[in-house]
Short mmCIF file of C-alpha atoms in Angstrom, two decimals:
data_model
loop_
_atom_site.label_atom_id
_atom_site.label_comp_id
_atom_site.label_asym_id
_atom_site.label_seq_id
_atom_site.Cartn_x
_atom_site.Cartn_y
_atom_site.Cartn_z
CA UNK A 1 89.46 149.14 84.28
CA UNK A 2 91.35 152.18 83.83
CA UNK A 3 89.01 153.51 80.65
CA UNK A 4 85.86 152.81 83.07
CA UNK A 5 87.30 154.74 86.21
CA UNK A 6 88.13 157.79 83.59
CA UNK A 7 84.62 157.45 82.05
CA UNK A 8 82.84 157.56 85.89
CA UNK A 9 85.56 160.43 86.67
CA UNK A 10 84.03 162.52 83.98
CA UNK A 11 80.32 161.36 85.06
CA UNK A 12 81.11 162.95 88.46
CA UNK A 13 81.92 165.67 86.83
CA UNK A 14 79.04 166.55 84.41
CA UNK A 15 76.23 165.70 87.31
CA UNK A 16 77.71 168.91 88.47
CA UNK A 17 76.77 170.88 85.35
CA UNK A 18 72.76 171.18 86.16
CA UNK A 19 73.66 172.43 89.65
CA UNK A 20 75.98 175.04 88.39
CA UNK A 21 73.21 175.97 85.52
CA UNK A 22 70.76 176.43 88.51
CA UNK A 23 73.04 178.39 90.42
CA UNK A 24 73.19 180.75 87.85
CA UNK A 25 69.85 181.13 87.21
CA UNK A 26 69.48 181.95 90.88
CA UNK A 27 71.93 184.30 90.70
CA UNK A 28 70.48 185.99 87.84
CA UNK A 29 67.26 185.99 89.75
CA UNK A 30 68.38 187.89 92.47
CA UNK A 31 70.88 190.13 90.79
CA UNK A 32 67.97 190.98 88.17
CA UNK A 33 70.50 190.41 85.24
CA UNK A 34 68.64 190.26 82.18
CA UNK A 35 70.05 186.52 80.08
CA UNK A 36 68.04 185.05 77.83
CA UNK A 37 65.70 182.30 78.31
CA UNK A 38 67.28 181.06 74.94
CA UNK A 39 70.69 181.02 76.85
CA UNK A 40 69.23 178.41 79.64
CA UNK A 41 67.42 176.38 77.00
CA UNK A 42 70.68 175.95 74.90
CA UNK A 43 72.84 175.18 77.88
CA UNK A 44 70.27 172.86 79.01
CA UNK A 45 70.35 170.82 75.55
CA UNK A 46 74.22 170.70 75.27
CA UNK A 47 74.55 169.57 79.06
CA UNK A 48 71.99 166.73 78.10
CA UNK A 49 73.68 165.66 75.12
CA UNK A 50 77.03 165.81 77.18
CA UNK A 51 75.81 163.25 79.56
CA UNK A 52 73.50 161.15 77.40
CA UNK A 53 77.14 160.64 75.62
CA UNK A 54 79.61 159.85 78.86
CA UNK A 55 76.76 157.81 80.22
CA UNK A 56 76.61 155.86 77.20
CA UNK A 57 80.41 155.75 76.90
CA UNK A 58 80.71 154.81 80.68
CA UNK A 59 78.22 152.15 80.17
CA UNK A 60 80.15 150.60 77.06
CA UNK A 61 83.57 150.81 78.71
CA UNK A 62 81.99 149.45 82.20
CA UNK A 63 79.65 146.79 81.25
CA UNK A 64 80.32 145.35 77.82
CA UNK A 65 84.00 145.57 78.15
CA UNK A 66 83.69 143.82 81.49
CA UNK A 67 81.55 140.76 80.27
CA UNK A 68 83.42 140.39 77.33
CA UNK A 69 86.13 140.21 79.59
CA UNK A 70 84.58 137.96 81.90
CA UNK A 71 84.05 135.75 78.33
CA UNK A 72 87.54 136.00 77.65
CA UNK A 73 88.24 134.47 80.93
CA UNK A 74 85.60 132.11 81.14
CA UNK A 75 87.21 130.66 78.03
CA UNK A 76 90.49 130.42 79.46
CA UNK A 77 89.53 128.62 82.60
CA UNK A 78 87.72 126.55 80.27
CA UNK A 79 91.08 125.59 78.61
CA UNK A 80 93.12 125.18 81.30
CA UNK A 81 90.76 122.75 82.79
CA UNK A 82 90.89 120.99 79.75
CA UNK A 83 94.58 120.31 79.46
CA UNK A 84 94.31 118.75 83.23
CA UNK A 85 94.93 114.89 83.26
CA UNK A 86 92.07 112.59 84.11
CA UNK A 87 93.77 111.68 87.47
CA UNK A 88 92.86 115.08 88.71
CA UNK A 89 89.05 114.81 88.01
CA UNK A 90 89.04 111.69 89.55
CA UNK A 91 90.34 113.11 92.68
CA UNK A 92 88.05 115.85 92.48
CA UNK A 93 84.31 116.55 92.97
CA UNK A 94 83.48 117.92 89.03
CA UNK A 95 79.97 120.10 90.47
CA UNK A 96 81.65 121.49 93.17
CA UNK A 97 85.07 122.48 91.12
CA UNK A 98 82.67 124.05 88.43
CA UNK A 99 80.76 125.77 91.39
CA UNK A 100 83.27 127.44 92.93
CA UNK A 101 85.07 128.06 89.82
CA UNK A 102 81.89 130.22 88.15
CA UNK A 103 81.04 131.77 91.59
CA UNK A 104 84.53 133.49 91.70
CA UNK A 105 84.46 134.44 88.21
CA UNK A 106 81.01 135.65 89.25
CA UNK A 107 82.69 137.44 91.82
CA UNK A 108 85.45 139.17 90.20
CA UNK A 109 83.09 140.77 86.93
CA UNK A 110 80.50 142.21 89.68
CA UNK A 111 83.40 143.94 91.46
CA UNK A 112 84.62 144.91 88.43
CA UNK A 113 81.55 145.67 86.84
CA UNK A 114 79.87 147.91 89.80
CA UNK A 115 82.46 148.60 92.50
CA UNK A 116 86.26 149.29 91.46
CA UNK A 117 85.61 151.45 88.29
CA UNK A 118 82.52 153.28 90.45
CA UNK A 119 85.73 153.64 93.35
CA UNK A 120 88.12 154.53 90.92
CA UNK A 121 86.50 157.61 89.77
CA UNK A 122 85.30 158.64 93.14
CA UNK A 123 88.63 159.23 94.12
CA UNK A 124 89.88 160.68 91.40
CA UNK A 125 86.86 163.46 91.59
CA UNK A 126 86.47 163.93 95.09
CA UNK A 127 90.09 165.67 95.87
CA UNK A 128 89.00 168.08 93.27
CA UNK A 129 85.73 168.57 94.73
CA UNK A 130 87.72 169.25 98.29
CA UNK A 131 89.82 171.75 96.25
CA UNK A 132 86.99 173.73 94.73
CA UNK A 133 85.36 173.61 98.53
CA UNK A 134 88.25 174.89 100.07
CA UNK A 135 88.98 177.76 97.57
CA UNK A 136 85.61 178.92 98.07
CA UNK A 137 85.71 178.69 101.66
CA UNK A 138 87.06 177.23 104.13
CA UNK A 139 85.11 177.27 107.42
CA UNK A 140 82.58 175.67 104.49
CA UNK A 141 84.62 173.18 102.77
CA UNK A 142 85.98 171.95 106.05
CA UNK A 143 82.16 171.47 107.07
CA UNK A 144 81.71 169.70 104.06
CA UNK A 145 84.58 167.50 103.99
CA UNK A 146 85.63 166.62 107.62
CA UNK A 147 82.42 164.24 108.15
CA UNK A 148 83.19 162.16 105.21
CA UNK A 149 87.29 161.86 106.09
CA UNK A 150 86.46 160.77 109.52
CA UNK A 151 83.68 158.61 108.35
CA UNK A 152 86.01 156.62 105.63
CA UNK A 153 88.55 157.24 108.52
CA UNK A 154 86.52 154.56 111.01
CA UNK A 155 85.67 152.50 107.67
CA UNK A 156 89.32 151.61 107.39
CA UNK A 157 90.13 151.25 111.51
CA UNK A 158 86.55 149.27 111.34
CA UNK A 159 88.25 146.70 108.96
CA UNK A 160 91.35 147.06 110.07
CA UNK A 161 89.73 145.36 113.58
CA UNK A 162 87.99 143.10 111.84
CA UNK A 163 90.61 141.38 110.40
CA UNK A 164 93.08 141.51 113.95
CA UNK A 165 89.98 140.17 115.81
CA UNK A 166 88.17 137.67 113.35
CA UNK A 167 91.75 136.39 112.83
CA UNK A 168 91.92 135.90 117.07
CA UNK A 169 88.78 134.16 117.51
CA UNK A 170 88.99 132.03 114.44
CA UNK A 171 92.48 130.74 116.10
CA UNK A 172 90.68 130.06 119.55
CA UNK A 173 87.85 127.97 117.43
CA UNK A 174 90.88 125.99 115.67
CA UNK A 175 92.84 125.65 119.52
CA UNK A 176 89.09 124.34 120.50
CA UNK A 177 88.23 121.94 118.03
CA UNK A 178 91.87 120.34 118.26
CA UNK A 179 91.10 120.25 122.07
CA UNK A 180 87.47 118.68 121.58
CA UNK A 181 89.25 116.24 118.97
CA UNK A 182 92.19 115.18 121.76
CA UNK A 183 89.25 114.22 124.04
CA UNK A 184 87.51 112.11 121.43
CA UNK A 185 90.63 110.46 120.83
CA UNK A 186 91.59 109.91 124.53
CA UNK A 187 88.02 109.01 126.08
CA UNK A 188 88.87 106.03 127.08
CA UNK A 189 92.54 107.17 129.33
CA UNK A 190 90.42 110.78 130.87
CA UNK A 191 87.94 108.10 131.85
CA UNK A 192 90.74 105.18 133.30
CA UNK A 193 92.12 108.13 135.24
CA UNK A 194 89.47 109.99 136.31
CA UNK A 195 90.00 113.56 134.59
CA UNK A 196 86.16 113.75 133.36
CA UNK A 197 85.63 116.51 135.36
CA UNK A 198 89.09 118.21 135.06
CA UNK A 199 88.72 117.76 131.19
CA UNK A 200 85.30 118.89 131.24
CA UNK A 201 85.98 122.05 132.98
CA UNK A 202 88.81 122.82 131.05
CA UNK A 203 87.04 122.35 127.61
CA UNK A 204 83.96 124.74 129.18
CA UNK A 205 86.49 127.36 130.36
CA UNK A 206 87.85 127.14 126.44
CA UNK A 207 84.44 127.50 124.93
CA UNK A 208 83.53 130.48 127.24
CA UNK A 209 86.86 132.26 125.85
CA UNK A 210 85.87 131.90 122.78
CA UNK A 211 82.83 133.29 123.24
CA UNK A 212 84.35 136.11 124.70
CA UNK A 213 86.64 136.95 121.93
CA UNK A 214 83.88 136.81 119.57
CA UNK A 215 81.79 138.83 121.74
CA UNK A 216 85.11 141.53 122.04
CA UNK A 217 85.74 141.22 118.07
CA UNK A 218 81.88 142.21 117.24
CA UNK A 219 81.75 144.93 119.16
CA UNK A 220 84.87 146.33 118.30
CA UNK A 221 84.21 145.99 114.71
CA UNK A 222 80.60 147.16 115.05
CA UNK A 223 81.39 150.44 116.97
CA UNK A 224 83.53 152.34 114.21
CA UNK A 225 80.66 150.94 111.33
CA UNK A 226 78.29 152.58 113.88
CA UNK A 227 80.33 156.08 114.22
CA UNK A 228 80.90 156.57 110.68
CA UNK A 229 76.95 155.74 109.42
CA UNK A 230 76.27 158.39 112.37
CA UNK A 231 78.64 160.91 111.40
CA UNK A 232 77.75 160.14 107.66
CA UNK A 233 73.95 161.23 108.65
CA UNK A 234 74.71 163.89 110.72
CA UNK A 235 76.22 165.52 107.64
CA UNK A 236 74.07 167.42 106.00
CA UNK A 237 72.53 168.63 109.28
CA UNK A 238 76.33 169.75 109.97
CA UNK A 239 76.74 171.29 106.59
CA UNK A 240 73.18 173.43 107.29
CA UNK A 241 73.80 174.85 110.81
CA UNK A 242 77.58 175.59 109.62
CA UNK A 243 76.19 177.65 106.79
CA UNK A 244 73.28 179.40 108.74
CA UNK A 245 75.76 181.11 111.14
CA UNK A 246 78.45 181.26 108.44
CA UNK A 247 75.70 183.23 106.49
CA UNK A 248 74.54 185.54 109.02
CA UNK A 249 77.82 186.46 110.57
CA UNK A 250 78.40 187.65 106.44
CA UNK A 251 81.39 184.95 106.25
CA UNK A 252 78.82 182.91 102.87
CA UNK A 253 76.86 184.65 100.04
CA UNK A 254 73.67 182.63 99.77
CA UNK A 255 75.11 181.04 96.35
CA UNK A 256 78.36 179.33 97.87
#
């Protein structure tokens, strides 16, 4: 995992190169320097060879290594299983043991195959990309980063919620079905006694606080997903209008 968040690090980094290439050429437009065509053309070729050989080296250390991995492990579930007495399979459903058993293997080699090493490198890149905005300037950078914080910002408070209030309702629907189970099992006294109605009314009253609490936890854990895919589309509008007036108040060459 480490080798494939290093290798998407440096991917980061050389999707930057044919920006910075193009910036130059801009800049050579406008300033009427005189480079050679021959200097694009072999800057061009050694940026492609660069990332035809980190892509292939990210896709060796991410993929392969990960399913070969995933093999490995495979293998060793495979064993463990088999050292198991008999008396446990016979206690056991054998499909659904091997079900869930391959659908968290599953699991764990797409996470490790697509997200964490994809993560890994993200955050190892984008503090240097805040840098580099920053040093350039700031009004800018701060235009440019702020969104995104407070976007991953109400990502984290959004599952933060989620867990506090899922965990909440998901006790009231264990409270209710222990409730529903106590009136099964005492049908015959609520009725002897006459507590149909109070029981009945109780038991309503339960189910309605439920559904309140799940109500509660769906909207708070909906609003903050909301904000931040908001405030992640507002971005580049953000970025635009911050660099028109940073541009015409002569704060931003046109190349920043």
């Amino acid at each position: 995992m480490v080798k494939s968040g290093i290798s998407s690090f440096f991917v980061y980094v050389i999707n930057l190169f044919p920006s910075m290439l193009l910036l130059v050429l801009i800049d050579d437009l406008l300033s009427e320097n005189q480079i050679s065509k021959g200097f694009y053309v072999f800057v061009s070729l050694v940026i492609l060879g660069i990332i035809y050989f980190l892509l292939r080296t990210d896709y060796d250390s991410l993929y392969n290594a990960v399913y070969k991995e995933s093999a490995n492990l495979r293998l060793d579930i495979a064993d463990i299983l088999r050292k198991l007495p008999l008396s446990y399979f016979s206690r056991h459903d054998l499909s659904d043991l091997s079900q869930t058993v391959m659908s968290d293997v599953e699991s764990m080699e797409h996470a490790m195959s697509h997200a964490m090493s994809k993560v890994t490198g993200f955050f190892m890149f984008y503090p240097i990309m805040v840098i580099l905005l920053l040093v350039g300037n700031v009004k800018m950078g701060l235009a440019c980063v702020l969104p995104i914080v407070i976007s991953l910002g109400l990502l984290f408070l959004s599952k933060k919620i989620q867990v506090s209030e899922t965990h909440k309702y998901y006790q009231k629907r264990r409270d209710n079905s222990e409730n529903f189970q106590e009136a099964i099992e005492l049908q015959q006294e609520i009725k002897s006694f006459g507590l149909v109605g109070l029981w009945k009314e109780d038991l309503y009253k339960k189910m309605d606080e439920s559904e309140k609490i799940h109500f509660r936890s769906e909207i708070f854990q909906g609003l903050p997903l909301f904000l931040a895919t908001l405030i992640t589309q507002l971005t580049p509008g953000i970025v635009i209008i911050s660099g028109a007036f940073l541009f015409q108040s002569s704060e931003l060459s046109l190349l920043y």
